[in-house]
Amino acid sequence: MYGGEDEQGSQAEAAHGGVARQVAEVSFAVHNILASIADEEARFATILMPPPGRSRWTPDEAKRRTGRQVAKPAPPQKKISAIHTLAKDEEVAATRGSTTNPPCRRSV
């Protein structure tokens, strides 16, 4: 159990759509955020494996993993680096390039 909750408290939480089981080292906030991962096996595999370069989950890292808005966004340089990395990947660039529309030309 997490945070000294009793069995009845955990069951009540699960009955209301909350987290049915928890990993003691991970905060309730992180469990709550990652609860949006529908597949329970995938969710707990995610919970047990902190983000690369981190020793534990933070609420912002959990929100990033689930695509939610974070309290402390990544710095602009990190975003630019990610875009450059994606642009170097030929497969991603080819996929993105095929969905772009050509410029609109008007005849006068």
Short mmCIF file of N, CA and C in Angstrom, two decimals:
data_model
loop_
_atom_site.label_atom_id
_atom_site.label_comp_id
_atom_site.label_asym_id
_atom_site.label_seq_id
_atom_site.Cartn_x
_atom_site.Cartn_y
_atom_site.Cartn_z
N MET A 1 0.83 -1.18 0.00
CA MET A 1 0.00 0.00 0.00
C MET A 1 0.87 1.24 0.00
N TYR A 2 0.28 2.33 -0.34
CA TYR A 2 1.01 3.59 -0.42
C TYR A 2 0.51 4.55 0.64
N GLY A 3 1.43 5.25 1.26
CA GLY A 3 1.08 6.31 2.18
C GLY A 3 0.30 5.86 3.40
N GLY A 4 0.38 4.58 3.79
CA GLY A 4 -0.27 4.11 4.99
C GLY A 4 -1.77 3.97 4.88
N GLU A 5 -2.31 3.96 3.67
CA GLU A 5 -3.76 3.80 3.51
C GLU A 5 -4.16 2.41 3.96
N ASP A 6 -5.35 2.28 4.48
CA ASP A 6 -5.83 0.96 4.85
C ASP A 6 -6.49 0.28 3.66
N GLU A 7 -6.76 -1.00 3.80
CA GLU A 7 -7.35 -1.80 2.72
C GLU A 7 -8.66 -1.19 2.24
N GLN A 8 -9.50 -0.74 3.17
CA GLN A 8 -10.80 -0.19 2.81
C GLN A 8 -10.65 1.08 1.97
N GLY A 9 -9.68 1.93 2.31
CA GLY A 9 -9.44 3.16 1.55
C GLY A 9 -9.04 2.85 0.11
N SER A 10 -8.20 1.87 -0.08
CA SER A 10 -7.77 1.49 -1.42
C SER A 10 -8.93 0.92 -2.23
N GLN A 11 -9.78 0.12 -1.60
CA GLN A 11 -10.92 -0.45 -2.30
C GLN A 11 -11.90 0.64 -2.70
N ALA A 12 -12.12 1.61 -1.82
CA ALA A 12 -13.02 2.71 -2.14
C ALA A 12 -12.46 3.51 -3.31
N GLU A 13 -11.17 3.73 -3.32
CA GLU A 13 -10.52 4.45 -4.41
C GLU A 13 -10.72 3.71 -5.73
N ALA A 14 -10.50 2.41 -5.72
CA ALA A 14 -10.65 1.61 -6.92
C ALA A 14 -12.09 1.60 -7.40
N ALA A 15 -13.03 1.59 -6.47
CA ALA A 15 -14.44 1.57 -6.84
C ALA A 15 -14.87 2.85 -7.54
N HIS A 16 -14.18 3.94 -7.25
CA HIS A 16 -14.53 5.21 -7.88
C HIS A 16 -13.67 5.51 -9.10
N GLY A 17 -13.08 4.50 -9.69
CA GLY A 17 -12.30 4.69 -10.90
C GLY A 17 -10.88 5.15 -10.64
N GLY A 18 -10.42 5.10 -9.39
CA GLY A 18 -9.07 5.53 -9.06
C GLY A 18 -8.06 4.42 -9.31
N VAL A 19 -6.94 4.56 -8.69
CA VAL A 19 -5.86 3.60 -8.85
C VAL A 19 -6.15 2.39 -7.95
N ALA A 20 -6.22 1.21 -8.56
CA ALA A 20 -6.55 0.00 -7.80
C ALA A 20 -5.37 -0.53 -7.00
N ARG A 21 -4.17 -0.40 -7.53
CA ARG A 21 -2.98 -0.83 -6.80
C ARG A 21 -1.89 0.17 -7.08
N GLN A 22 -0.95 0.27 -6.16
CA GLN A 22 0.10 1.27 -6.30
C GLN A 22 1.46 0.68 -5.99
N VAL A 23 2.49 1.29 -6.58
CA VAL A 23 3.87 0.97 -6.27
C VAL A 23 4.27 1.96 -5.18
N ALA A 24 4.75 1.47 -4.07
CA ALA A 24 5.00 2.31 -2.89
C ALA A 24 5.97 3.45 -3.14
N GLU A 25 6.94 3.26 -4.03
CA GLU A 25 7.96 4.30 -4.25
C GLU A 25 7.47 5.42 -5.18
N VAL A 26 6.29 5.26 -5.76
CA VAL A 26 5.77 6.23 -6.73
C VAL A 26 4.60 6.97 -6.10
N SER A 27 4.59 8.30 -6.23
CA SER A 27 3.56 9.10 -5.57
C SER A 27 2.17 8.83 -6.14
N PHE A 28 1.18 9.16 -5.34
CA PHE A 28 -0.20 9.00 -5.78
C PHE A 28 -0.47 9.87 -7.00
N ALA A 29 0.10 11.08 -7.02
CA ALA A 29 -0.11 12.00 -8.15
C ALA A 29 0.35 11.35 -9.45
N VAL A 30 1.52 10.71 -9.43
CA VAL A 30 2.03 10.04 -10.63
C VAL A 30 1.14 8.87 -11.01
N HIS A 31 0.74 8.07 -10.03
CA HIS A 31 -0.19 6.97 -10.31
C HIS A 31 -1.47 7.50 -10.95
N ASN A 32 -1.98 8.58 -10.41
CA ASN A 32 -3.22 9.16 -10.90
C ASN A 32 -3.07 9.62 -12.35
N ILE A 33 -1.96 10.26 -12.67
CA ILE A 33 -1.72 10.74 -14.04
C ILE A 33 -1.56 9.56 -15.00
N LEU A 34 -0.76 8.58 -14.60
CA LEU A 34 -0.51 7.43 -15.49
C LEU A 34 -1.71 6.48 -15.55
N ALA A 35 -2.73 6.70 -14.73
CA ALA A 35 -3.93 5.87 -14.78
C ALA A 35 -4.64 6.00 -16.12
N SER A 36 -4.29 7.04 -16.89
CA SER A 36 -4.91 7.20 -18.21
C SER A 36 -4.40 6.17 -19.22
N ILE A 37 -3.35 5.42 -18.87
CA ILE A 37 -2.89 4.32 -19.72
C ILE A 37 -3.84 3.16 -19.46
N ALA A 38 -4.66 2.84 -20.45
CA ALA A 38 -5.76 1.89 -20.26
C ALA A 38 -5.30 0.47 -19.93
N ASP A 39 -4.28 -0.01 -20.60
CA ASP A 39 -3.79 -1.37 -20.39
C ASP A 39 -3.02 -1.43 -19.07
N GLU A 40 -3.56 -2.17 -18.11
CA GLU A 40 -2.96 -2.22 -16.77
C GLU A 40 -1.53 -2.74 -16.79
N GLU A 41 -1.27 -3.74 -17.61
CA GLU A 41 0.08 -4.29 -17.71
C GLU A 41 1.06 -3.24 -18.23
N ALA A 42 0.66 -2.53 -19.28
CA ALA A 42 1.50 -1.47 -19.85
C ALA A 42 1.68 -0.33 -18.85
N ARG A 43 0.62 0.00 -18.13
CA ARG A 43 0.68 1.08 -17.14
C ARG A 43 1.71 0.76 -16.06
N PHE A 44 1.66 -0.46 -15.50
CA PHE A 44 2.59 -0.79 -14.44
C PHE A 44 4.00 -1.02 -14.95
N ALA A 45 4.15 -1.44 -16.18
CA ALA A 45 5.49 -1.51 -16.77
C ALA A 45 6.06 -0.10 -16.89
N THR A 46 5.22 0.85 -17.25
CA THR A 46 5.63 2.25 -17.34
C THR A 46 5.99 2.79 -15.97
N ILE A 47 5.15 2.54 -14.98
CA ILE A 47 5.38 3.04 -13.62
C ILE A 47 6.69 2.50 -13.05
N LEU A 48 7.00 1.25 -13.33
CA LEU A 48 8.21 0.64 -12.78
C LEU A 48 9.48 1.08 -13.48
N MET A 49 9.35 1.73 -14.64
CA MET A 49 10.52 2.16 -15.41
C MET A 49 10.53 3.68 -15.52
N PRO A 50 11.27 4.37 -14.63
CA PRO A 50 11.31 5.84 -14.69
C PRO A 50 11.85 6.33 -16.03
N PRO A 51 11.58 7.58 -16.38
CA PRO A 51 12.06 8.13 -17.64
C PRO A 51 13.59 8.05 -17.73
N PRO A 52 14.13 7.97 -18.95
CA PRO A 52 15.58 7.90 -19.12
C PRO A 52 16.28 9.08 -18.43
N GLY A 53 17.35 8.76 -17.71
CA GLY A 53 18.11 9.80 -17.02
C GLY A 53 17.52 10.24 -15.69
N ARG A 54 16.43 9.60 -15.27
CA ARG A 54 15.77 9.95 -14.00
C ARG A 54 15.76 8.74 -13.09
N SER A 55 15.81 9.00 -11.78
CA SER A 55 15.75 7.89 -10.83
C SER A 55 14.32 7.59 -10.39
N ARG A 56 13.42 8.55 -10.64
CA ARG A 56 12.01 8.37 -10.26
C ARG A 56 11.12 9.21 -11.16
N TRP A 57 9.82 8.94 -11.09
CA TRP A 57 8.84 9.70 -11.84
C TRP A 57 8.53 11.00 -11.13
N THR A 58 8.28 12.06 -11.90
CA THR A 58 7.74 13.31 -11.37
C THR A 58 6.38 13.50 -12.04
N PRO A 59 5.50 14.29 -11.45
CA PRO A 59 4.22 14.54 -12.11
C PRO A 59 4.38 15.10 -13.54
N ASP A 60 5.35 15.98 -13.75
CA ASP A 60 5.55 16.53 -15.10
C ASP A 60 6.00 15.45 -16.08
N GLU A 61 6.90 14.56 -15.65
CA GLU A 61 7.34 13.48 -16.55
C GLU A 61 6.16 12.56 -16.88
N ALA A 62 5.32 12.28 -15.89
CA ALA A 62 4.14 11.44 -16.14
C ALA A 62 3.19 12.13 -17.11
N LYS A 63 3.02 13.44 -16.96
CA LYS A 63 2.15 14.18 -17.88
C LYS A 63 2.72 14.18 -19.29
N ARG A 64 4.05 14.33 -19.41
CA ARG A 64 4.67 14.27 -20.74
C ARG A 64 4.41 12.91 -21.38
N ARG A 65 4.53 11.84 -20.59
CA ARG A 65 4.35 10.48 -21.12
C ARG A 65 2.93 10.29 -21.63
N THR A 66 1.96 10.95 -20.99
CA THR A 66 0.56 10.77 -21.38
C THR A 66 0.05 11.88 -22.28
N GLY A 67 0.94 12.81 -22.66
CA GLY A 67 0.54 13.85 -23.59
C GLY A 67 -0.24 15.00 -22.98
N ARG A 68 -0.14 15.16 -21.67
CA ARG A 68 -0.86 16.25 -21.01
C ARG A 68 0.06 17.45 -20.84
N GLN A 69 -0.54 18.61 -20.62
CA GLN A 69 0.22 19.84 -20.41
C GLN A 69 0.94 19.77 -19.07
N VAL A 70 2.19 20.21 -19.06
CA VAL A 70 3.01 20.14 -17.86
C VAL A 70 3.12 21.50 -17.19
N ALA A 71 3.46 21.49 -15.90
CA ALA A 71 3.63 22.74 -15.15
C ALA A 71 4.92 23.45 -15.54
N LYS A 72 5.97 22.67 -15.80
CA LYS A 72 7.27 23.23 -16.19
C LYS A 72 7.62 22.70 -17.59
N PRO A 73 7.26 23.43 -18.65
CA PRO A 73 7.53 22.94 -20.00
C PRO A 73 9.03 22.85 -20.31
N ALA A 74 9.34 22.05 -21.30
CA ALA A 74 10.73 21.89 -21.72
C ALA A 74 11.25 23.22 -22.27
N PRO A 75 12.53 23.51 -22.05
CA PRO A 75 13.08 24.75 -22.59
C PRO A 75 13.06 24.74 -24.12
N PRO A 76 12.97 25.91 -24.74
CA PRO A 76 12.90 25.99 -26.21
C PRO A 76 14.04 25.23 -26.90
N GLN A 77 15.25 25.30 -26.37
CA GLN A 77 16.38 24.62 -27.03
C GLN A 77 16.16 23.11 -27.09
N LYS A 78 15.56 22.55 -26.05
CA LYS A 78 15.30 21.11 -26.03
C LYS A 78 14.28 20.75 -27.12
N LYS A 79 13.26 21.61 -27.31
CA LYS A 79 12.27 21.39 -28.35
C LYS A 79 12.90 21.49 -29.73
N ILE A 80 13.77 22.48 -29.91
CA ILE A 80 14.45 22.65 -31.20
C ILE A 80 15.32 21.44 -31.51
N SER A 81 16.04 20.94 -30.50
CA SER A 81 16.88 19.76 -30.70
C SER A 81 16.04 18.55 -31.10
N ALA A 82 14.87 18.40 -30.46
CA ALA A 82 13.99 17.28 -30.80
C ALA A 82 13.50 17.39 -32.23
N ILE A 83 13.17 18.60 -32.68
CA ILE A 83 12.72 18.80 -34.05
C ILE A 83 13.83 18.47 -35.04
N HIS A 84 15.06 18.91 -34.74
CA HIS A 84 16.19 18.61 -35.62
C HIS A 84 16.45 17.11 -35.69
N THR A 85 16.32 16.43 -34.56
CA THR A 85 16.51 14.97 -34.54
C THR A 85 15.46 14.29 -35.42
N LEU A 86 14.21 14.73 -35.31
CA LEU A 86 13.15 14.15 -36.13
C LEU A 86 13.38 14.45 -37.62
N ALA A 87 13.85 15.65 -37.92
CA ALA A 87 14.07 16.04 -39.31
C ALA A 87 15.19 15.21 -39.94
N LYS A 88 16.16 14.77 -39.14
CA LYS A 88 17.26 13.96 -39.66
C LYS A 88 16.81 12.53 -39.96
N ASP A 89 15.77 12.08 -39.30
CA ASP A 89 15.24 10.74 -39.51
C ASP A 89 14.50 10.73 -40.85
N GLU A 90 15.07 10.06 -41.84
CA GLU A 90 14.50 10.08 -43.19
C GLU A 90 13.07 9.58 -43.24
N GLU A 91 12.76 8.56 -42.46
CA GLU A 91 11.41 8.00 -42.48
C GLU A 91 10.39 9.03 -41.97
N VAL A 92 10.73 9.71 -40.88
CA VAL A 92 9.83 10.72 -40.33
C VAL A 92 9.71 11.89 -41.31
N ALA A 93 10.84 12.33 -41.85
CA ALA A 93 10.82 13.45 -42.78
C ALA A 93 10.00 13.12 -44.02
N ALA A 94 10.11 11.88 -44.52
CA ALA A 94 9.34 11.48 -45.70
C ALA A 94 7.85 11.45 -45.38
N THR A 95 7.49 10.98 -44.21
CA THR A 95 6.08 10.93 -43.81
C THR A 95 5.53 12.34 -43.68
N ARG A 96 6.27 13.19 -43.04
CA ARG A 96 5.81 14.56 -42.84
C ARG A 96 5.77 15.31 -44.17
N GLY A 97 6.74 15.06 -45.01
CA GLY A 97 6.80 15.76 -46.29
C GLY A 97 5.64 15.42 -47.21
N SER A 98 5.14 14.20 -47.13
CA SER A 98 4.05 13.80 -48.02
C SER A 98 2.71 14.39 -47.61
N THR A 99 2.61 14.89 -46.39
CA THR A 99 1.33 15.44 -45.94
C THR A 99 1.25 16.95 -46.08
N THR A 100 2.34 17.56 -46.47
CA THR A 100 2.29 19.01 -46.61
C THR A 100 1.63 19.39 -47.92
N ASN A 101 0.92 20.48 -47.89
CA ASN A 101 0.24 20.96 -49.08
C ASN A 101 1.14 21.90 -49.85
N PRO A 102 1.10 21.83 -51.19
CA PRO A 102 1.89 22.78 -51.98
C PRO A 102 1.30 24.17 -51.80
N PRO A 103 2.13 25.20 -52.03
CA PRO A 103 1.60 26.56 -51.88
C PRO A 103 0.46 26.81 -52.84
N CYS A 104 -0.48 27.57 -52.40
CA CYS A 104 -1.65 27.89 -53.21
C CYS A 104 -1.29 28.97 -54.22
N ARG A 105 -1.55 28.74 -55.48
CA ARG A 105 -1.27 29.74 -56.53
C ARG A 105 -2.57 30.24 -57.11
N ARG A 106 -2.71 31.51 -57.13
CA ARG A 106 -3.90 32.10 -57.69
C ARG A 106 -3.60 32.65 -59.08
N SER A 107 -4.51 32.43 -59.94
CA SER A 107 -4.33 33.05 -61.25
C SER A 107 -5.07 34.36 -61.24
N VAL A 108 -4.41 35.36 -61.80
CA VAL A 108 -4.99 36.70 -61.77
C VAL A 108 -5.61 37.06 -63.08
#
